[in-house]
Each structure stands twice: as C-alpha cells, then as structure tokens.
Amino acid sequence: RSEAIKKLVNYASQKLKRTFDIMYCINSFYAFPDKITALKSLRRLASEKTQLIIFDYVLRQGTAAAVEEGVPTNVSEQQLRSLLESTGWTVMDTMDVSSDYDRWYSELVLRIHSKKEQITKQFGADWFEYVVKTYSNILTAIRAGRLGGVIVTVFPQSISRS
C-alpha cells in the first residue's frame, strides 16, 4: 500500500502539466512512506497561490516517535511543521482537532459494531474483527493522549501572506 501511494504522488508531480490552487490531504499524510518526497512532489504541483490543507493524525507531546498499535503516525505537530518548512511550504495556521477525533472515532466504533452483521456477511468475520480492532486501538490512543489530530494550512514559501 505505501509503495503504491509513493508511486502515485511521484507520478502526479512528474506527469501532470498543470498546477493546483488548493490541495487537501485528509487522514492520508500519515500513510506517505517518504513524507519529504511527497511534500516536494506536492510543492511542484502548487501554483504561486496554492493553499495546502493537511488534516491528519499527529503524535501528542511526549509520545515516542515510533508507530505502535493504534497510532497510525510517527510524526508530531512540530515535526510536521519542520517537514513542511524544509520542503518549500510556509505554515500559516494550525488547529488542534483532537477532541473532535475522539468524538468521531467514538461514533465510528459504535457504527461499526451496529453494522456487524452486514460487515461480516459481506467481508467475513476476520475483516470485521480487524476493522473493530484497528479503529478501537486508534480511539484508545486518542483517549490516552498519545494520538491527536491537527489541521495545518500552508502556502508555498515564496508567497508572502498578510
């Protein structure tokens, strides 16, 4: 999966003959195996006025920088800022949405349980157990303060915003 994501991001930045004024990464940035290459590729696709919005998981303060069960990222908010700045982006705004993640994942886990019969029938019991475990572990990490969410808005570094 991560190799496919890497190829797609690199392909897009090399083959597309246009730029974009707005780009979003919604709960996807964590999955880029090479975040620096991905950010540089996105920068090549950016126009002078592009707004890139990253809505994603981040490690919380004091959390070990290693992916563990239930924590789908190994990047803190500060590390994300550094990655962005080192690849041609200027951070203009950040918003902590960790409490929203708690609510969203609580609701998601409840919905998954409520759909157990349909999920099991269509995809099998093993898949249902995998999905429940995955999202329950993410919720546990959020509630334990190891994982949070952030929305980061950035612009190309060459552009000055006032």
Coordinates of N, CA, C and O in Angstrom, one line a residue:
R1 N 0.8 -1.2 0.0 CA 0.0 0.0 0.0 C 0.9 1.3 0.0 O 0.6 2.2 -0.8
S2 N 1.9 1.3 0.9 CA 2.7 2.5 0.9 C 3.5 2.7 -0.3 O 3.7 3.9 -0.7
E3 N 3.9 1.7 -1.0 CA 4.7 1.8 -2.2 C 3.7 2.4 -3.3 O 4.2 3.2 -4.1
A4 N 2.5 1.9 -3.3 CA 1.5 2.5 -4.3 C 1.3 3.9 -4.1 O 1.2 4.7 -5.1
I5 N 1.2 4.4 -2.8 CA 1.0 5.8 -2.5 C 2.2 6.6 -3.0 O 2.0 7.6 -3.6
K6 N 3.4 6.1 -2.7 CA 4.6 6.8 -3.1 C 4.6 7.0 -4.6 O 4.9 8.1 -5.2
K7 N 4.3 5.9 -5.4 CA 4.4 6.0 -6.8 C 3.3 6.9 -7.4 O 3.6 7.7 -8.3
L8 N 2.1 6.9 -6.8 CA 1.1 7.8 -7.2 C 1.5 9.3 -7.0 O 1.3 10.1 -8.0
V9 N 2.0 9.6 -5.9 CA 2.4 11.0 -5.6 C 3.5 11.5 -6.5 O 3.4 12.5 -7.1
N10 N 4.5 10.6 -6.7 CA 5.6 11.0 -7.6 C 5.1 11.1 -9.1 O 5.5 12.0 -9.8
Y11 N 4.3 10.1 -9.5 CA 3.8 10.1 -10.8 C 3.0 11.5 -11.1 O 3.2 12.1 -12.1
A12 N 2.1 11.8 -10.2 CA 1.3 13.0 -10.4 C 2.2 14.3 -10.5 O 2.0 15.1 -11.4
S13 N 3.2 14.4 -9.7 CA 4.1 15.6 -9.8 C 4.9 15.6 -11.0 O 5.3 16.7 -11.5
Q14 N 5.2 14.5 -11.6 CA 6.1 14.4 -12.8 C 5.3 14.5 -14.1 O 5.8 15.0 -15.1
K15 N 4.1 14.0 -14.1 CA 3.3 13.8 -15.3 C 2.2 14.9 -15.5 O 1.9 15.2 -16.7
L16 N 1.7 15.4 -14.5 CA 0.7 16.4 -14.6 C 1.3 17.7 -15.2 O 2.3 18.2 -14.7
K17 N 0.6 18.3 -16.1 CA 1.2 19.5 -16.8 C 0.4 20.8 -16.3 O 0.3 21.7 -17.0
R18 N 0.0 20.7 -15.1 CA -0.8 21.9 -14.5 C -0.5 22.0 -13.0 O 0.1 21.1 -12.5
T19 N -0.9 23.1 -12.5 CA -0.7 23.3 -11.0 C -2.1 23.4 -10.4 O -3.1 23.5 -11.2
F20 N -2.2 23.4 -9.1 CA -3.4 23.4 -8.4 C -3.4 24.6 -7.4 O -2.4 24.9 -6.8
D21 N -4.6 25.2 -7.2 CA -4.7 26.3 -6.3 C -5.0 25.9 -4.9 O -4.8 26.6 -3.9
I22 N -5.6 24.7 -4.8 CA -5.9 24.1 -3.5 C -5.7 22.6 -3.5 O -6.0 22.0 -4.5
M23 N -5.1 22.1 -2.4 CA -4.8 20.7 -2.3 C -5.2 20.3 -0.9 O -4.9 21.1 0.1
Y24 N -5.7 19.1 -0.7 CA -6.0 18.6 0.6 C -5.4 17.2 0.8 O -5.3 16.4 -0.1
C25 N -5.0 17.0 2.0 CA -4.6 15.6 2.5 C -5.4 15.4 3.7 O -5.2 16.0 4.8
I26 N -6.4 14.5 3.6 CA -7.3 14.3 4.7 C -7.1 12.9 5.2 O -7.4 11.9 4.5
N27 N -6.5 12.8 6.4 CA -6.2 11.5 7.0 C -5.5 10.6 6.0 O -5.7 9.4 5.9
S28 N -4.5 11.2 5.3 CA -3.7 10.4 4.3 C -2.2 10.7 4.5 O -1.4 9.8 4.1
F29 N -1.8 11.8 5.0 CA -0.4 12.2 5.0 C 0.4 11.2 5.8 O 1.5 10.8 5.5
Y30 N -0.2 10.6 6.9 CA 0.4 9.7 7.7 C 0.9 8.4 6.9 O 1.8 7.8 7.3
A31 N 0.2 8.1 5.8 CA 0.4 6.9 5.1 C 1.6 7.1 4.0 O 2.0 6.1 3.4
F32 N 2.0 8.3 3.8 CA 3.1 8.5 2.9 C 4.4 7.9 3.4 O 4.8 8.4 4.5
P33 N 5.0 6.9 2.8 CA 6.2 6.3 3.3 C 7.4 7.3 3.3 O 8.2 7.2 4.2
D34 N 7.4 8.2 2.4 CA 8.5 9.1 2.3 C 7.9 10.5 2.3 O 7.5 11.1 1.2
K35 N 7.7 11.1 3.4 CA 7.0 12.3 3.6 C 7.7 13.5 2.9 O 7.0 14.4 2.4
I36 N 9.0 13.5 2.9 CA 9.7 14.6 2.3 C 9.5 14.6 0.8 O 9.2 15.6 0.2
T37 N 9.6 13.4 0.2 CA 9.4 13.3 -1.3 C 8.0 13.7 -1.6 O 7.7 14.4 -2.6
A38 N 7.0 13.3 -0.8 CA 5.6 13.6 -1.0 C 5.4 15.1 -1.0 O 4.7 15.7 -1.8
L39 N 5.9 15.8 0.1 CA 5.8 17.2 0.2 C 6.4 18.0 -1.0 O 5.9 19.0 -1.5
K40 N 7.6 17.5 -1.4 CA 8.3 18.1 -2.5 C 7.5 17.9 -3.8 O 7.4 18.9 -4.6
S41 N 6.9 16.8 -3.9 CA 6.0 16.5 -5.1 C 4.8 17.4 -5.1 O 4.4 17.9 -6.2
L42 N 4.2 17.5 -4.0 CA 3.0 18.4 -3.9 C 3.4 19.9 -4.2 O 2.7 20.6 -4.8
R43 N 4.6 20.2 -3.7 CA 5.1 21.6 -4.0 C 5.3 21.9 -5.4 O 5.0 22.9 -5.9
R44 N 5.7 20.9 -6.2 CA 5.9 21.0 -7.7 C 4.5 21.2 -8.3 O 4.4 21.8 -9.4
L45 N 3.5 20.7 -7.7 CA 2.1 20.8 -8.3 C 1.4 22.1 -7.8 O 0.3 22.3 -8.2
A46 N 2.1 22.9 -7.0 CA 1.5 24.1 -6.4 C 1.7 25.3 -7.3 O 2.8 25.5 -7.8
S47 N 0.6 26.1 -7.4 CA 0.7 27.4 -8.1 C 1.3 28.3 -7.1 O 1.5 28.0 -5.9
E48 N 1.5 29.5 -7.5 CA 2.0 30.6 -6.5 C 1.1 30.8 -5.4 O 1.5 31.3 -4.3
K49 N -0.2 30.6 -5.7 CA -1.2 30.9 -4.6 C -1.9 29.7 -4.0 O -2.9 29.8 -3.3
T50 N -1.3 28.6 -4.2 CA -1.8 27.3 -3.6 C -2.0 27.4 -2.1 O -1.1 27.9 -1.4
Q51 N -3.1 26.8 -1.7 CA -3.3 26.5 -0.3 C -3.3 25.0 -0.1 O -4.1 24.4 -0.8
L52 N -2.4 24.5 0.7 CA -2.4 23.1 1.0 C -2.9 22.9 2.4 O -2.5 23.6 3.3
I53 N -3.9 22.1 2.6 CA -4.5 21.8 3.9 C -4.3 20.4 4.3 O -4.7 19.5 3.5
I54 N -3.6 20.1 5.3 CA -3.3 18.8 5.8 C -4.2 18.6 7.1 O -4.0 19.3 8.1
F55 N -5.1 17.6 7.0 CA -6.0 17.3 8.1 C -5.6 15.9 8.5 O -5.9 14.9 7.7
D56 N -4.9 15.7 9.6 CA -4.3 14.4 9.8 C -4.0 14.1 11.3 O -4.1 15.0 12.1
Y57 N -3.6 12.9 11.5 CA -3.1 12.4 12.8 C -1.8 13.1 13.2 O -0.9 13.2 12.3
V58 N -1.5 13.3 14.4 CA -0.2 13.7 14.9 C 0.0 13.0 16.3 O -0.9 12.8 17.0
L59 N 1.3 12.8 16.6 CA 1.6 12.3 17.9 C 1.4 13.5 18.9 O 1.7 14.6 18.5
R60 N 1.0 13.2 20.1 CA 0.9 14.2 21.1 C 2.2 14.4 21.8 O 3.1 13.6 21.7
Q61 N 2.3 15.5 22.5 CA 3.6 15.9 23.2 C 4.0 14.7 24.1 O 3.2 14.1 24.8
G62 N 5.3 14.4 24.0 CA 5.9 13.4 24.9 C 5.6 11.9 24.4 O 6.0 11.0 25.1
T63 N 5.0 11.7 23.3 CA 4.8 10.4 22.8 C 6.0 10.0 22.0 O 6.6 10.7 21.2
A64 N 6.4 8.7 22.2 CA 7.5 8.2 21.4 C 7.3 8.3 19.9 O 6.2 8.0 19.5
A65 N 8.3 8.6 19.2 CA 8.2 8.8 17.7 C 8.4 7.4 17.0 O 9.2 7.3 16.1
A66 N 7.5 6.5 17.4 CA 7.5 5.2 16.7 C 6.1 4.7 16.6 O 5.3 4.9 17.5
V67 N 5.8 4.2 15.4 CA 4.4 3.7 15.2 C 4.2 2.5 16.1 O 5.0 1.6 16.2
E68 N 3.1 2.6 16.9 CA 2.7 1.5 17.8 C 1.3 1.1 17.5 O 0.6 1.8 16.7
E69 N 0.8 0.0 18.0 CA -0.5 -0.4 17.7 C -1.5 0.7 18.1 O -1.4 1.3 19.2
G70 N -2.3 1.1 17.2 CA -3.3 2.1 17.4 C -2.9 3.5 17.1 O -3.6 4.4 17.2
V71 N -1.6 3.7 16.8 CA -1.1 5.0 16.4 C -0.6 5.0 15.0 O 0.5 4.5 14.7
P72 N -1.4 5.5 14.1 CA -1.0 5.3 12.6 C 0.0 6.3 12.1 O 0.3 6.4 10.9
T73 N 0.7 7.1 13.0 CA 1.7 8.0 12.5 C 2.9 8.0 13.5 O 2.7 7.6 14.6
N74 N 4.0 8.5 13.0 CA 5.1 8.7 13.9 C 5.6 10.2 13.8 O 6.8 10.5 14.1
V75 N 4.7 11.1 13.5 CA 5.1 12.5 13.3 C 4.3 13.4 14.3 O 3.0 13.3 14.3
S76 N 5.0 14.2 15.0 CA 4.3 15.2 15.9 C 3.9 16.4 15.1 O 4.4 16.6 14.0
E77 N 3.2 17.3 15.7 CA 2.8 18.5 15.0 C 4.1 19.3 14.7 O 4.2 19.9 13.6
Q78 N 5.0 19.4 15.7 CA 6.3 20.2 15.4 C 7.1 19.5 14.3 O 7.6 20.2 13.5
Q79 N 7.1 18.2 14.3 CA 7.9 17.5 13.2 C 7.2 17.8 11.8 O 7.9 18.0 10.8
L80 N 5.9 17.8 11.8 CA 5.1 18.1 10.6 C 5.5 19.5 10.1 O 5.8 19.7 8.9
R81 N 5.5 20.5 11.0 CA 5.9 21.9 10.7 C 7.3 21.9 10.1 O 7.5 22.5 9.0
S82 N 8.2 21.2 10.7 CA 9.6 21.2 10.2 C 9.7 20.5 8.8 O 10.4 21.1 7.9
L83 N 8.9 19.4 8.6 CA 8.9 18.8 7.3 C 8.4 19.7 6.2 O 8.9 19.9 5.1
L84 N 7.3 20.4 6.6 CA 6.7 21.4 5.6 C 7.6 22.5 5.3 O 7.8 22.8 4.1
E85 N 8.2 23.1 6.3 CA 9.1 24.2 6.0 C 10.4 23.8 5.3 O 10.9 24.6 4.5
S86 N 10.9 22.6 5.5 CA 12.1 22.1 4.8 C 11.8 21.7 3.3 O 12.7 21.5 2.6
T87 N 10.5 21.7 2.9 CA 10.2 21.2 1.6 C 9.5 22.3 0.8 O 8.8 22.0 -0.2
G88 N 9.6 23.6 1.2 CA 9.1 24.7 0.4 C 7.8 25.2 0.8 O 7.1 26.0 0.0
W89 N 7.3 24.9 2.0 CA 6.0 25.4 2.5 C 6.1 26.3 3.7 O 7.0 26.2 4.5
T90 N 5.2 27.2 3.8 CA 5.1 28.1 5.0 C 3.8 27.8 5.7 O 2.8 27.9 5.2
V91 N 4.0 27.5 7.0 CA 2.8 27.2 7.8 C 2.1 28.5 8.2 O 2.7 29.4 8.8
M92 N 0.8 28.6 7.8 CA 0.1 29.8 8.1 C -0.9 29.7 9.3 O -1.2 30.6 10.0
D93 N -1.4 28.4 9.5 CA -2.3 28.2 10.6 C -2.3 26.8 11.0 O -2.1 25.9 10.2
T94 N -2.5 26.5 12.3 CA -2.8 25.2 12.8 C -4.0 25.2 13.7 O -4.2 26.1 14.4
M95 N -4.7 24.1 13.7 CA -5.9 24.0 14.6 C -5.9 22.5 15.1 O -5.9 21.6 14.4
D96 N -5.9 22.4 16.4 CA -5.9 21.1 17.1 C -7.4 20.6 17.0 O -8.3 21.3 17.5
V97 N -7.6 19.5 16.5 CA -8.9 18.9 16.4 C -8.9 17.5 17.1 O -9.8 16.7 16.8
S98 N -8.1 17.4 18.1 CA -8.0 16.1 18.9 C -9.3 15.7 19.5 O -9.7 14.6 19.5
S99 N -10.0 16.7 20.1 CA -11.3 16.4 20.8 C -12.3 16.0 19.8 O -13.2 15.1 20.0
D100 N -12.2 16.5 18.6 CA -13.1 16.1 17.5 C -12.8 14.7 17.1 O -13.7 13.9 16.8
Y101 N -11.5 14.3 17.0 CA -11.1 13.0 16.7 C -11.7 12.0 17.7 O -12.2 10.9 17.3
D102 N -11.7 12.3 18.9 CA -12.3 11.5 20.0 C -13.7 11.2 19.7 O -14.2 10.1 19.7
R103 N -14.5 12.3 19.4 CA -15.9 12.1 19.2 C -16.1 11.3 17.9 O -17.0 10.4 17.9
W104 N -15.4 11.7 16.8 CA -15.6 11.0 15.5 C -15.3 9.5 15.6 O -16.0 8.6 15.1
Y105 N -14.2 9.1 16.3 CA -13.8 7.7 16.4 C -14.7 7.0 17.4 O -15.0 5.8 17.1
S106 N -15.2 7.6 18.4 CA -16.2 7.0 19.2 C -17.5 6.6 18.4 O -18.0 5.5 18.5
E107 N -17.9 7.6 17.6 CA -19.1 7.3 16.8 C -18.8 6.3 15.7 O -19.7 5.4 15.5
L108 N -17.6 6.3 15.2 CA -17.3 5.3 14.1 C -17.3 3.9 14.7 O -17.8 2.9 14.1
V109 N -16.7 3.7 15.9 CA -16.6 2.4 16.5 C -18.0 1.9 16.8 O -18.3 0.7 16.6
L110 N -18.9 2.8 17.3 CA -20.3 2.4 17.6 C -21.0 2.0 16.3 O -21.7 1.0 16.3
R111 N -20.8 2.7 15.2 CA -21.4 2.4 13.9 C -20.9 1.0 13.4 O -21.6 0.2 12.8
I112 N -19.6 0.8 13.5 CA -19.0 -0.5 13.1 C -19.7 -1.6 13.8 O -20.1 -2.6 13.2
H113 N -19.8 -1.5 15.1 CA -20.5 -2.6 15.9 C -21.9 -2.7 15.5 O -22.4 -3.9 15.4
S114 N -22.6 -1.6 15.2 CA -24.0 -1.7 14.8 C -24.2 -2.4 13.5 O -25.3 -2.8 13.1
K115 N -23.1 -2.4 12.7 CA -23.2 -3.0 11.3 C -22.5 -4.3 11.2 O -22.2 -4.8 10.2
K116 N -22.3 -5.0 12.4 CA -21.5 -6.2 12.4 C -22.1 -7.3 11.5 O -21.3 -7.9 10.7
E117 N -23.4 -7.4 11.5 CA -24.0 -8.5 10.7 C -23.7 -8.2 9.2 O -23.3 -9.1 8.5
Q118 N -23.9 -7.0 8.8 CA -23.7 -6.7 7.4 C -22.2 -6.8 7.0 O -21.9 -7.3 5.9
I119 N -21.3 -6.3 7.8 CA -19.9 -6.4 7.5 C -19.4 -7.8 7.4 O -18.7 -8.2 6.5
T120 N -19.9 -8.6 8.4 CA -19.4 -10.0 8.5 C -20.0 -10.8 7.3 O -19.3 -11.6 6.6
K121 N -21.2 -10.5 6.9 CA -21.8 -11.2 5.8 C -21.1 -10.9 4.5 O -20.8 -11.7 3.6
Q122 N -20.7 -9.6 4.3 CA -20.1 -9.1 3.0 C -18.6 -9.4 3.0 O -18.1 -9.8 1.9
F123 N -17.9 -9.2 4.1 CA -16.5 -9.3 4.1 C -15.9 -10.4 5.0 O -14.7 -10.7 4.9
G124 N -16.7 -11.0 5.8 CA -16.2 -12.1 6.7 C -15.9 -11.6 8.1 O -15.7 -10.4 8.4
A125 N -15.9 -12.6 9.0 CA -15.7 -12.3 10.5 C -14.3 -11.7 10.7 O -14.1 -10.9 11.6
D126 N -13.3 -12.2 10.0 CA -11.9 -11.8 10.2 C -11.8 -10.3 9.9 O -11.1 -9.6 10.6
W127 N -12.4 -9.9 8.8 CA -12.4 -8.5 8.4 C -13.1 -7.6 9.4 O -12.6 -6.6 9.8
F128 N -14.2 -8.0 9.9 CA -14.9 -7.3 10.9 C -14.0 -7.1 12.2 O -13.9 -6.0 12.7
E129 N -13.4 -8.2 12.6 CA -12.5 -8.1 13.8 C -11.3 -7.2 13.6 O -10.9 -6.4 14.4
Y130 N -10.8 -7.2 12.4 CA -9.7 -6.4 12.0 C -10.1 -4.9 12.1 O -9.4 -4.1 12.7
V131 N -11.2 -4.6 11.5 CA -11.7 -3.2 11.5 C -12.0 -2.7 12.9 O -11.6 -1.6 13.3
V132 N -12.7 -3.5 13.7 CA -13.0 -3.1 15.1 C -11.7 -2.9 15.8 O -11.6 -1.9 16.5
K133 N -10.8 -3.8 15.7 CA -9.5 -3.7 16.4 C -8.8 -2.4 16.0 O -8.3 -1.6 16.8
T134 N -8.7 -2.2 14.7 CA -7.9 -1.0 14.2 C -8.5 0.3 14.7 O -7.8 1.1 15.3
Y135 N -9.8 0.5 14.6 CA -10.4 1.7 15.0 C -10.6 1.9 16.5 O -10.5 3.0 17.0
S136 N -10.7 0.8 17.2 CA -10.7 0.8 18.6 C -9.4 1.2 19.2 O -9.3 1.9 20.2
N137 N -8.3 0.6 18.6 CA -7.0 1.0 19.0 C -6.7 2.5 18.8 O -6.0 3.1 19.6
I138 N -7.1 3.0 17.6 CA -6.9 4.4 17.4 C -7.7 5.2 18.4 O -7.1 6.2 19.0
L139 N -8.9 4.9 18.7 CA -9.7 5.6 19.8 C -9.0 5.5 21.1 O -8.9 6.5 21.8
T140 N -8.4 4.3 21.5 CA -7.7 4.2 22.7 C -6.5 5.1 22.8 O -6.2 5.8 23.8
A141 N -5.8 5.2 21.7 CA -4.6 6.1 21.6 C -5.0 7.5 21.7 O -4.3 8.3 22.4
I142 N -6.1 7.9 21.1 CA -6.6 9.3 21.3 C -6.9 9.6 22.7 O -6.5 10.6 23.3
R143 N -7.7 8.7 23.3 CA -8.1 8.9 24.7 C -7.0 8.9 25.7 O -7.0 9.5 26.7
A144 N -5.9 8.1 25.4 CA -4.8 8.0 26.2 C -3.8 9.2 26.0 O -2.8 9.4 26.7
G145 N -4.1 10.1 25.1 CA -3.3 11.3 24.8 C -2.1 11.0 24.0 O -1.2 11.9 23.9
R146 N -2.0 9.8 23.4 CA -0.8 9.5 22.5 C -1.0 10.0 21.1 O 0.0 10.2 20.4
L147 N -2.3 10.2 20.7 CA -2.6 10.5 19.3 C -3.6 11.6 19.3 O -4.5 11.7 20.1
G148 N -3.4 12.5 18.4 CA -4.3 13.7 18.2 C -4.5 13.9 16.8 O -4.1 13.2 15.9
G149 N -5.2 15.0 16.5 CA -5.5 15.4 15.2 C -5.2 16.9 15.0 O -5.3 17.7 16.0
V150 N -4.8 17.3 13.8 CA -4.5 18.7 13.5 C -4.9 19.0 12.1 O -4.9 18.2 11.2
I151 N -5.3 20.3 11.9 CA -5.4 20.8 10.6 C -4.4 21.9 10.4 O -4.3 22.8 11.2
V152 N -3.5 21.7 9.4 CA -2.4 22.6 9.1 C -2.7 23.2 7.7 O -2.9 22.5 6.8
T153 N -2.7 24.6 7.7 CA -2.8 25.3 6.4 C -1.5 25.9 6.0 O -0.9 26.6 6.8
V154 N -1.0 25.6 4.8 CA 0.3 26.1 4.4 C 0.2 26.7 3.0 O -0.8 26.4 2.2
F155 N 1.2 27.5 2.6 CA 1.3 28.1 1.3 C 2.7 27.9 0.9 O 3.6 27.7 1.7
P156 N 3.0 28.1 -0.4 CA 4.4 28.0 -0.9 C 5.2 29.1 -0.2 O 4.7 30.2 0.0
Q157 N 6.4 28.8 0.1 CA 7.3 29.7 0.8 C 7.5 31.0 0.1 O 7.7 32.0 0.7
S158 N 7.5 31.0 -1.2 CA 7.8 32.2 -2.0 C 6.7 33.3 -1.9 O 6.8 34.4 -2.3
I159 N 5.6 32.9 -1.3 CA 4.4 33.8 -1.3 C 4.3 34.4 0.1 O 4.3 33.7 1.1
S160 N 4.2 35.7 0.2 CA 4.0 36.3 1.5 C 2.5 36.6 1.7 O 1.8 37.1 0.8
R161 N 2.0 36.2 2.9 CA 0.6 36.4 3.2 C 0.5 37.4 4.3 O 1.3 37.4 5.2
S162 N -0.5 38.3 4.1 CA -0.7 39.3 5.2 C -2.1 39.3 5.7 O -3.0 38.7 5.2

